[in-house]
Short mmCIF file of C-alpha atoms in Angstrom, two decimals:
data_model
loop_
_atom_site.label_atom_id
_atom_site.label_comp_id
_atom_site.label_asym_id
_atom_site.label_seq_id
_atom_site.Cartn_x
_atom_site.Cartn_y
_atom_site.Cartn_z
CA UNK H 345 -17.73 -9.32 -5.24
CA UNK H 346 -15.71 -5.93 -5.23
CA UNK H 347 -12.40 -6.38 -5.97
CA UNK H 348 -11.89 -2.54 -6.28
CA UNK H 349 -10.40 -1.97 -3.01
CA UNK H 350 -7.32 -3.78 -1.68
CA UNK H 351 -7.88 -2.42 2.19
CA UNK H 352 -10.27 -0.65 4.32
CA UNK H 353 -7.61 1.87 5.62
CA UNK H 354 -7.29 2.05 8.95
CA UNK H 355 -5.75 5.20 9.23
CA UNK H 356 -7.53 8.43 10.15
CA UNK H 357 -6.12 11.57 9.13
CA UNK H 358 -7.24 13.79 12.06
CA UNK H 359 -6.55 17.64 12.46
CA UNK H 360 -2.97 19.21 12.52
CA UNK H 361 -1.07 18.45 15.79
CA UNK H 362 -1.59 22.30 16.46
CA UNK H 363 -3.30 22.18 19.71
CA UNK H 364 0.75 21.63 21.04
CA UNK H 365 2.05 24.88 18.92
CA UNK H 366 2.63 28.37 20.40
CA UNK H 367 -0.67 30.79 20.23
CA UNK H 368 0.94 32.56 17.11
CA UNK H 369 1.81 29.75 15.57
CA UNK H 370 -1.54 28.33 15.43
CA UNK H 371 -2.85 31.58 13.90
CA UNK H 372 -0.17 31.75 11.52
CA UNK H 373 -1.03 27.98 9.95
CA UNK H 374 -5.00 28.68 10.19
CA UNK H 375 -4.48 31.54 7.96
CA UNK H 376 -4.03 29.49 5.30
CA UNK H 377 -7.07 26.90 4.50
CA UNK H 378 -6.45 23.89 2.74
CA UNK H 379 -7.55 22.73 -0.78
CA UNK H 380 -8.58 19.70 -0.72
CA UNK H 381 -9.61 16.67 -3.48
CA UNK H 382 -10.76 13.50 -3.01
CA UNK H 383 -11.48 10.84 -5.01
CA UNK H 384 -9.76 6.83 -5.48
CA UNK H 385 -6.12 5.86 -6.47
CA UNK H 386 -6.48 2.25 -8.16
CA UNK H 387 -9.80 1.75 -6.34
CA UNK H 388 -9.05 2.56 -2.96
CA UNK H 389 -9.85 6.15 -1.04
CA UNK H 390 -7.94 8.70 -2.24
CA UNK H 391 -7.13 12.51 -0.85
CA UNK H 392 -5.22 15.25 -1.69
CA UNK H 393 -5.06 18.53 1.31
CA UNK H 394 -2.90 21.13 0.44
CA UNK H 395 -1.62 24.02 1.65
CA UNK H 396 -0.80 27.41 -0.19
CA UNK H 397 -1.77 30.96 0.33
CA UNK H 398 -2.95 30.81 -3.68
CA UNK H 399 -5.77 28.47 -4.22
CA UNK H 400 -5.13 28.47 -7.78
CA UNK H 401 -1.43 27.86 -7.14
CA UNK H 402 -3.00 24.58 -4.97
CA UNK H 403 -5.44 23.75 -7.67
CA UNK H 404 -3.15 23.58 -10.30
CA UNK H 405 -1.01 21.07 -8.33
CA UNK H 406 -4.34 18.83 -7.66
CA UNK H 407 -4.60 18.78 -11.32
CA UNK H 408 -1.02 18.24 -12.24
CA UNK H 409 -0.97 15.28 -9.19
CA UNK H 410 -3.69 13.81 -11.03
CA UNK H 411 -2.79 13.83 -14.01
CA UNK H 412 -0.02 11.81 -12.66
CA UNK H 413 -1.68 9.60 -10.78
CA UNK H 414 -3.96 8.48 -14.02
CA UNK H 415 -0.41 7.58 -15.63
CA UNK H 416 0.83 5.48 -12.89
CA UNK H 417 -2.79 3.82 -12.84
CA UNK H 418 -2.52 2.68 -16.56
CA UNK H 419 0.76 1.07 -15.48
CA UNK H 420 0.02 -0.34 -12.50
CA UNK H 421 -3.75 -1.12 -12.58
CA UNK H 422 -5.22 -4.79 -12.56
CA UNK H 423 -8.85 -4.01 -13.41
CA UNK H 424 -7.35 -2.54 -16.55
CA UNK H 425 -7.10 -4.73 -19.73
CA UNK H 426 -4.94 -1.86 -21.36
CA UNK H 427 -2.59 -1.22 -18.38
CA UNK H 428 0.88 -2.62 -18.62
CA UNK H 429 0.73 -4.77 -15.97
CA UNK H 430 -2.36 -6.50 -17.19
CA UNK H 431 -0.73 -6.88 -20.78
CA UNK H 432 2.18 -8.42 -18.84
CA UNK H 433 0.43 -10.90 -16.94
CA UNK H 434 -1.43 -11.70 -20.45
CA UNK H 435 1.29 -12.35 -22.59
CA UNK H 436 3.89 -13.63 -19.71
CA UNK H 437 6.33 -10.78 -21.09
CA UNK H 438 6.54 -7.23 -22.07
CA UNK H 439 9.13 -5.37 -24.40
CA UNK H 440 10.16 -1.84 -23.82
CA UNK H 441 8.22 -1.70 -20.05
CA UNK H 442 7.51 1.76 -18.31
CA UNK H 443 10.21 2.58 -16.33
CA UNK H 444 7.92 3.08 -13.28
CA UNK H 445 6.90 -0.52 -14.24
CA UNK H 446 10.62 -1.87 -14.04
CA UNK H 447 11.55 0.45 -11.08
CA UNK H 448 8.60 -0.80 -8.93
CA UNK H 449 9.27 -4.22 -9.80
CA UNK H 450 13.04 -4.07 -8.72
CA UNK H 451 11.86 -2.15 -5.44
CA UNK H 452 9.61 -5.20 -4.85
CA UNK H 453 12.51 -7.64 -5.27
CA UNK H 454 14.07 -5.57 -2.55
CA UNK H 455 11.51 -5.78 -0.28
CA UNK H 456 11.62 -9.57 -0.67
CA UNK H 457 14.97 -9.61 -0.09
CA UNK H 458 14.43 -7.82 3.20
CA UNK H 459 11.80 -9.96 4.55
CA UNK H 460 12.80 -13.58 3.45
CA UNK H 461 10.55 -13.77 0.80
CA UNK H 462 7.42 -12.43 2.54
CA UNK H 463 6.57 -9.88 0.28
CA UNK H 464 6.19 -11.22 -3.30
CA UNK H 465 3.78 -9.76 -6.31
CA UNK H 466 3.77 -13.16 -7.76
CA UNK H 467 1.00 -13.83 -5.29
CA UNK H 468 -1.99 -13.47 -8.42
CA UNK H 469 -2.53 -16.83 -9.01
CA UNK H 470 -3.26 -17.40 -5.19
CA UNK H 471 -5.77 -14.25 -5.56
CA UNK H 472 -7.56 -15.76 -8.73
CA UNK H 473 -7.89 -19.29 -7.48
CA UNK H 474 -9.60 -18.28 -4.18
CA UNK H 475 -11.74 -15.49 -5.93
CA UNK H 476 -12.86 -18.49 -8.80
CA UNK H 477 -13.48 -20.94 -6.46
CA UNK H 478 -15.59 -18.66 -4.13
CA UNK H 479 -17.55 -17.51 -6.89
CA UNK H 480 -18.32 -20.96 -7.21
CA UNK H 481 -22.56 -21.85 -6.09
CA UNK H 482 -22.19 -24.16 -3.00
CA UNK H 483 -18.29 -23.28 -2.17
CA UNK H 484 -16.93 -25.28 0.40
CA UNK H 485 -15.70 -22.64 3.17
CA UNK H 486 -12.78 -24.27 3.99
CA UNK H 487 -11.82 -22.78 0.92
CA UNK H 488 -9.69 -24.26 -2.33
CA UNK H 489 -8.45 -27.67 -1.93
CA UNK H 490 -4.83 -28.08 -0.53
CA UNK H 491 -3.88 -29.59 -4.18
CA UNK H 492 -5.12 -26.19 -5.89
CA UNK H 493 -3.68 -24.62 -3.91
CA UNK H 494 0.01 -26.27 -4.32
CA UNK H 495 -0.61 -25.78 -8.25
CA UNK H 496 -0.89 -22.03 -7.48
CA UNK H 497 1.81 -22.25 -5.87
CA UNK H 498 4.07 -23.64 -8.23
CA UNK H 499 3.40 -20.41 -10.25
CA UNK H 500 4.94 -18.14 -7.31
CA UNK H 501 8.39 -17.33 -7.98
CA UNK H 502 9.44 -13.87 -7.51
CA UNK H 503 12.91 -14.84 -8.14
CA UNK H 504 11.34 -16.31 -11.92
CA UNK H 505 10.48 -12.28 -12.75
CA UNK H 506 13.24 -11.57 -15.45
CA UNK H 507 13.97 -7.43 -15.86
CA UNK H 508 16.17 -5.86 -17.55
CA UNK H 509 15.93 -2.74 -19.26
CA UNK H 510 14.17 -3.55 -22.56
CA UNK H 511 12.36 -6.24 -21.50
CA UNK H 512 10.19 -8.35 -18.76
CA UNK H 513 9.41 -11.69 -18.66
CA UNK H 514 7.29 -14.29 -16.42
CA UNK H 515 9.51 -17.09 -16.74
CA UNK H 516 6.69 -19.84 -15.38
CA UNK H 517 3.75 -20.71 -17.39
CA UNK H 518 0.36 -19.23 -15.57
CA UNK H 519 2.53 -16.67 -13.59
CA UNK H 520 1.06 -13.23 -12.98
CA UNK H 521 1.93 -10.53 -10.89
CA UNK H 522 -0.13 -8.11 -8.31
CA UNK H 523 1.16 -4.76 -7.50
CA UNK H 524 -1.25 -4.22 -5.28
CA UNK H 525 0.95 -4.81 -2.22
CA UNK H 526 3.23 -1.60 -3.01
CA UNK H 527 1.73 0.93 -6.05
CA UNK H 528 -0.44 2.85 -3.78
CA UNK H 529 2.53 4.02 -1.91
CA UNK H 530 4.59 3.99 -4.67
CA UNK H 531 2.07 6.68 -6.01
CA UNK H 532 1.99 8.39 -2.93
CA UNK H 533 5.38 8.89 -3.23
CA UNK H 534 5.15 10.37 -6.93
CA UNK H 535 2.21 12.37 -5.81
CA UNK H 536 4.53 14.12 -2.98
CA UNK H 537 7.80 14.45 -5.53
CA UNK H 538 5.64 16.60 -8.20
CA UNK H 539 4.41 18.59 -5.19
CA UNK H 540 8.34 19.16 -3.31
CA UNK H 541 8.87 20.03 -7.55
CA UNK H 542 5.87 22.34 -7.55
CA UNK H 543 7.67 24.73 -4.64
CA UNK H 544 4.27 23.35 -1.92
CA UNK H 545 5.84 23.53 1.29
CA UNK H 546 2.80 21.69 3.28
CA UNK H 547 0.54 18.61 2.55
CA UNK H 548 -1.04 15.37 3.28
CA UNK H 549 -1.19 13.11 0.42
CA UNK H 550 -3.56 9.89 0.62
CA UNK H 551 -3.30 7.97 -2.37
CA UNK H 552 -3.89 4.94 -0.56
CA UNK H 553 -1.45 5.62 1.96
CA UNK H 554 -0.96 8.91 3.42
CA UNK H 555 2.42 11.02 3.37
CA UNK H 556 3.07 13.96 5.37
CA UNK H 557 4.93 17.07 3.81
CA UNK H 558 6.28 20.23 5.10
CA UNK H 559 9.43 21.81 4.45
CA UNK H 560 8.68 24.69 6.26
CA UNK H 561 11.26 26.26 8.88
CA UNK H 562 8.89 25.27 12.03
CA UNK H 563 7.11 21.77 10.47
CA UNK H 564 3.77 20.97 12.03
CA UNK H 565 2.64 16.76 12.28
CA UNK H 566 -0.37 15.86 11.70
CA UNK H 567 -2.36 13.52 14.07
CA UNK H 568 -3.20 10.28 12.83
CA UNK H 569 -5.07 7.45 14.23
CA UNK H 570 -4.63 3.54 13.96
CA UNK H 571 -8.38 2.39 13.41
CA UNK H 572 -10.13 -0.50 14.98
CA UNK H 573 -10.84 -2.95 12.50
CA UNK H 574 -13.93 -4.14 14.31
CA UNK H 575 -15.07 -0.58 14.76
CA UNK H 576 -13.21 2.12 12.62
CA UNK H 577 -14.96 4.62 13.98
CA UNK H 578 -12.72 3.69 17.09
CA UNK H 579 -9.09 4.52 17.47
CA UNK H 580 -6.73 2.22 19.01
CA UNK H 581 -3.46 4.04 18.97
CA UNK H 582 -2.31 7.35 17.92
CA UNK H 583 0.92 8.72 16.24
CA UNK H 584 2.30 12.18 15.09
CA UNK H 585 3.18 12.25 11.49
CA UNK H 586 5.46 14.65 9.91
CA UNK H 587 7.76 14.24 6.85
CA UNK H 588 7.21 10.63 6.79
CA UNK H 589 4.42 7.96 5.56
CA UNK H 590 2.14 5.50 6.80
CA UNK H 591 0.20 2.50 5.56
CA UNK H 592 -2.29 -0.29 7.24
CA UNK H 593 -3.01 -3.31 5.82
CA UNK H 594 -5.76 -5.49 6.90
CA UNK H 595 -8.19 -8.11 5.27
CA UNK H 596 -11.11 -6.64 6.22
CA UNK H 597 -11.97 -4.37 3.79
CA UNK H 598 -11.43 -6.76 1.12
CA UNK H 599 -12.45 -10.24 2.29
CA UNK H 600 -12.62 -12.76 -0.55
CA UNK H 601 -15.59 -14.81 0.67
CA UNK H 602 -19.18 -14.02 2.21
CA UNK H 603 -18.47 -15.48 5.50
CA UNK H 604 -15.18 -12.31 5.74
CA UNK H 605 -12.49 -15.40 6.61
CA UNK H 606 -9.98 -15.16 3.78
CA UNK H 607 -8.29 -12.10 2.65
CA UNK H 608 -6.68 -10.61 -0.50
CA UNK H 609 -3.59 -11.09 1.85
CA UNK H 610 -1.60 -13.92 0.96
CA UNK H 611 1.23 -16.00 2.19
CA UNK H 612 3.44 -16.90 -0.04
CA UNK H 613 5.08 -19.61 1.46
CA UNK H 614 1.66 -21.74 2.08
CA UNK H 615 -1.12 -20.47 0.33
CA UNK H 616 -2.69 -19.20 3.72
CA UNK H 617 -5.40 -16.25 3.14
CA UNK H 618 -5.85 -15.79 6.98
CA UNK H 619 -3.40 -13.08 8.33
CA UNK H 620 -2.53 -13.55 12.36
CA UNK H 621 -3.33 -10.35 12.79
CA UNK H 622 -6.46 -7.76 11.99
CA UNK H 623 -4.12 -5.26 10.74
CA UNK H 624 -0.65 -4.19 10.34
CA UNK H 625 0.33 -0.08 10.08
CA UNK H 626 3.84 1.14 9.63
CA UNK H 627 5.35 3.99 9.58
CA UNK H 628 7.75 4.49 7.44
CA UNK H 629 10.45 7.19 5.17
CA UNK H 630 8.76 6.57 2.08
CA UNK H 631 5.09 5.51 1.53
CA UNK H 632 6.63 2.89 -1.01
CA UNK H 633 8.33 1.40 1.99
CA UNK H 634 5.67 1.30 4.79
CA UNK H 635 2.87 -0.17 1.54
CA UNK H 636 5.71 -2.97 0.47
CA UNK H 637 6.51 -3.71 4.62
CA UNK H 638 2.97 -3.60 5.64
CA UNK H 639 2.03 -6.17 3.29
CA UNK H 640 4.92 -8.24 4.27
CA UNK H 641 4.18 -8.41 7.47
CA UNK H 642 0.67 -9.41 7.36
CA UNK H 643 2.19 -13.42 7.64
CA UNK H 644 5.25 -12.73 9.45
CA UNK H 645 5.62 -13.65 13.47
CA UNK H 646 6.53 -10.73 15.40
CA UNK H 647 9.57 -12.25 16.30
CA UNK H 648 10.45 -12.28 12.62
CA UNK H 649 9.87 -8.59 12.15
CA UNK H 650 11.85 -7.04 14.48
CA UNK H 651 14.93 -7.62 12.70
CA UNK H 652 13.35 -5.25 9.76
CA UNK H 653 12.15 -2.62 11.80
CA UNK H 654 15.43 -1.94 13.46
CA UNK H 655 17.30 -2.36 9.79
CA UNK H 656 14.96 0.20 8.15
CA UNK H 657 14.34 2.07 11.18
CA UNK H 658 10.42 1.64 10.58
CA UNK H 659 7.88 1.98 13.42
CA UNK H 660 4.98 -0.74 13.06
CA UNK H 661 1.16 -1.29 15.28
CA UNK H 662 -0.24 -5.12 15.21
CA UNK H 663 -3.20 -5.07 16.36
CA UNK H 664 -3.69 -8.72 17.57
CA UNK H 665 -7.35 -11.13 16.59
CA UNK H 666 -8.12 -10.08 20.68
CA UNK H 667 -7.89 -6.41 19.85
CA UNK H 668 -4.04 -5.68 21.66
CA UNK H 669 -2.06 -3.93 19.96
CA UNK H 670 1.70 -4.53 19.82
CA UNK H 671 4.11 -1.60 18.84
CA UNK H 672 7.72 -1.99 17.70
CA UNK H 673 10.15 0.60 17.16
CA UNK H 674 9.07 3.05 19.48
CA UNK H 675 11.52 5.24 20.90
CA UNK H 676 13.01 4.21 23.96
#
């Protein structure tokens, strides 16, 4: 089984929004051709397209952003013995963290806090108990049994993550902590920061989740896509994205058994592995945000979520198990 991807994006990146632009306008951006790497951010698709009328201004920035990127990753990275996270989750503490380590972890709590509970990183045991027991010859595919799944569980506590600033600590026995939810756009985010820092005035930054950038005086959006989970290659809803992010999250790029019914998306109020919903996009100020909220939501009735796309001023696409697809925040 590969674990190396947490989601089959289901975003597509399509060509700059200039089609709506002024005739010189158009001419004026094409003048200037992108350069372009891709490659994976902690195992999922990864692409950097930027903009600058010196390519070896641009390719210096790749190399700077990935250089950066293969920090974060020995932070963040599960599939890592060496990276601080998995020494965490080994030992149940770690002195003198990362910053990025302790600053991602508080932004989870706050993402929590903002969603009753709904996103929490604690959710690892859940992840290696389906994973084992689906590994397992002759697995029954109703999946673990409803007492293995209380004792993983009990080892769920977001609110039993100690952090301060010299120190973190698991405070339950067999606790262990996925970042998986959030450190894609968290990178995203870094990504974009060293390129704002670098003097780049336009980009698209996909480390997972994609970020728009452009500072110029007259900023162009790009065109992205909400993909059909049942058919990428279809789009089911289309957005303009400027200075802002967006993530999907969806089970079906990751599902944890052969049969593609659970997911690497977990509730952590029951245990559950099956999602309501093929996939969940938002859109979002930071790419941090829409990763952390797009998780979140994955469990959460719509009902539920409305309340947190109004308070962050989010805009979000579920696309329902019949193929609908249900948009909140849109302008009115």
């Amino acid at each position: 089984m590969n674990h190396t991807r947490r989601r089959f994006i289901g975003i597509v990146a399509a060509a700059s929004a200039l089609a709506l632009a002024p005739v010189a306008a158009r001419r004026a951006a094409a003048s200037v051709a992108p350069v372009t790497w891709q490659g994976t951010a902690l195992g999922a698709d990864a692409e950097l397209r930027l903009y600058h009328p010196d390519t070896s201004v641009a390719q210096r920035l790749i190399a700077q952003s990935l250089q950066e990127l293969r920090r974060l990753e020995a932070i963040f990275s599960l599939y890592r013995d060496d990276s601080a996270l998995s020494i965490l989750n080994r030992q149940g503490f770690l002195e003198n963290p990362p910053s990025d380590l302790l600053r991602l972890l508080s932004e989870s709590r706050r993402y929590g806090e903002l969603t009753a509970g709904m996103f929490d990183p604690t959710v690892q045991p859940l992840w290696q108990l389906y994973a084992e027991h689906f590994a397992q010859p002759g697995a029954s595919p109703d999946g673990p049994p409803p007492e293995a799944v209380a004792q993983a569980l009990s080892r769920v506590s977001h609110a039993d993550v100690l952090l301060d600033g010299n120190r973190i600590e698991l405070r339950r026995p067999g606790m262990a902590i996925t970042l998986n939810g959030i450190a894609q756009g968290y990178i995203t985010d870094r990504v974009t920061d060293l390129l704002k820092r670098g003097g780049l005035e336009r980009a698209l930054v996909d480390m997972g989740e994609i970020q728009g950038l452009d500072s110029r005086a007259a900023p162009q959006p790009w065109k992205v896509g909400i993909a059909d989970p049942r058919d990428p290659a279809r789009l089911l809803a289309s957005a303009s994205l400027g200075n802002q992010a967006l993530a999907t999250s969806g089970g079906y790029g990751t599902a944890i058994d052969a049969a593609g019914q659970y997911t690497h998306l977990f509730d952590p109020r029951t245990g559950r592995a099956r999602p309501p919903y093929l996939s969940v996009s938002v859109m979002a100020q930071s790419a941090t945000m829409a990763d952390a909220v797009s998780t979140a939501f994955s469990h959460m009735p719509l009902e539920a979520t409305q309340e947190v796309v109004r308070e962050l001023g989010l805009r979000a696409w579920f696309v329902l198990p019949d193929g609908r697809v249900m948009l909140q925040g849109q302008a009115a």
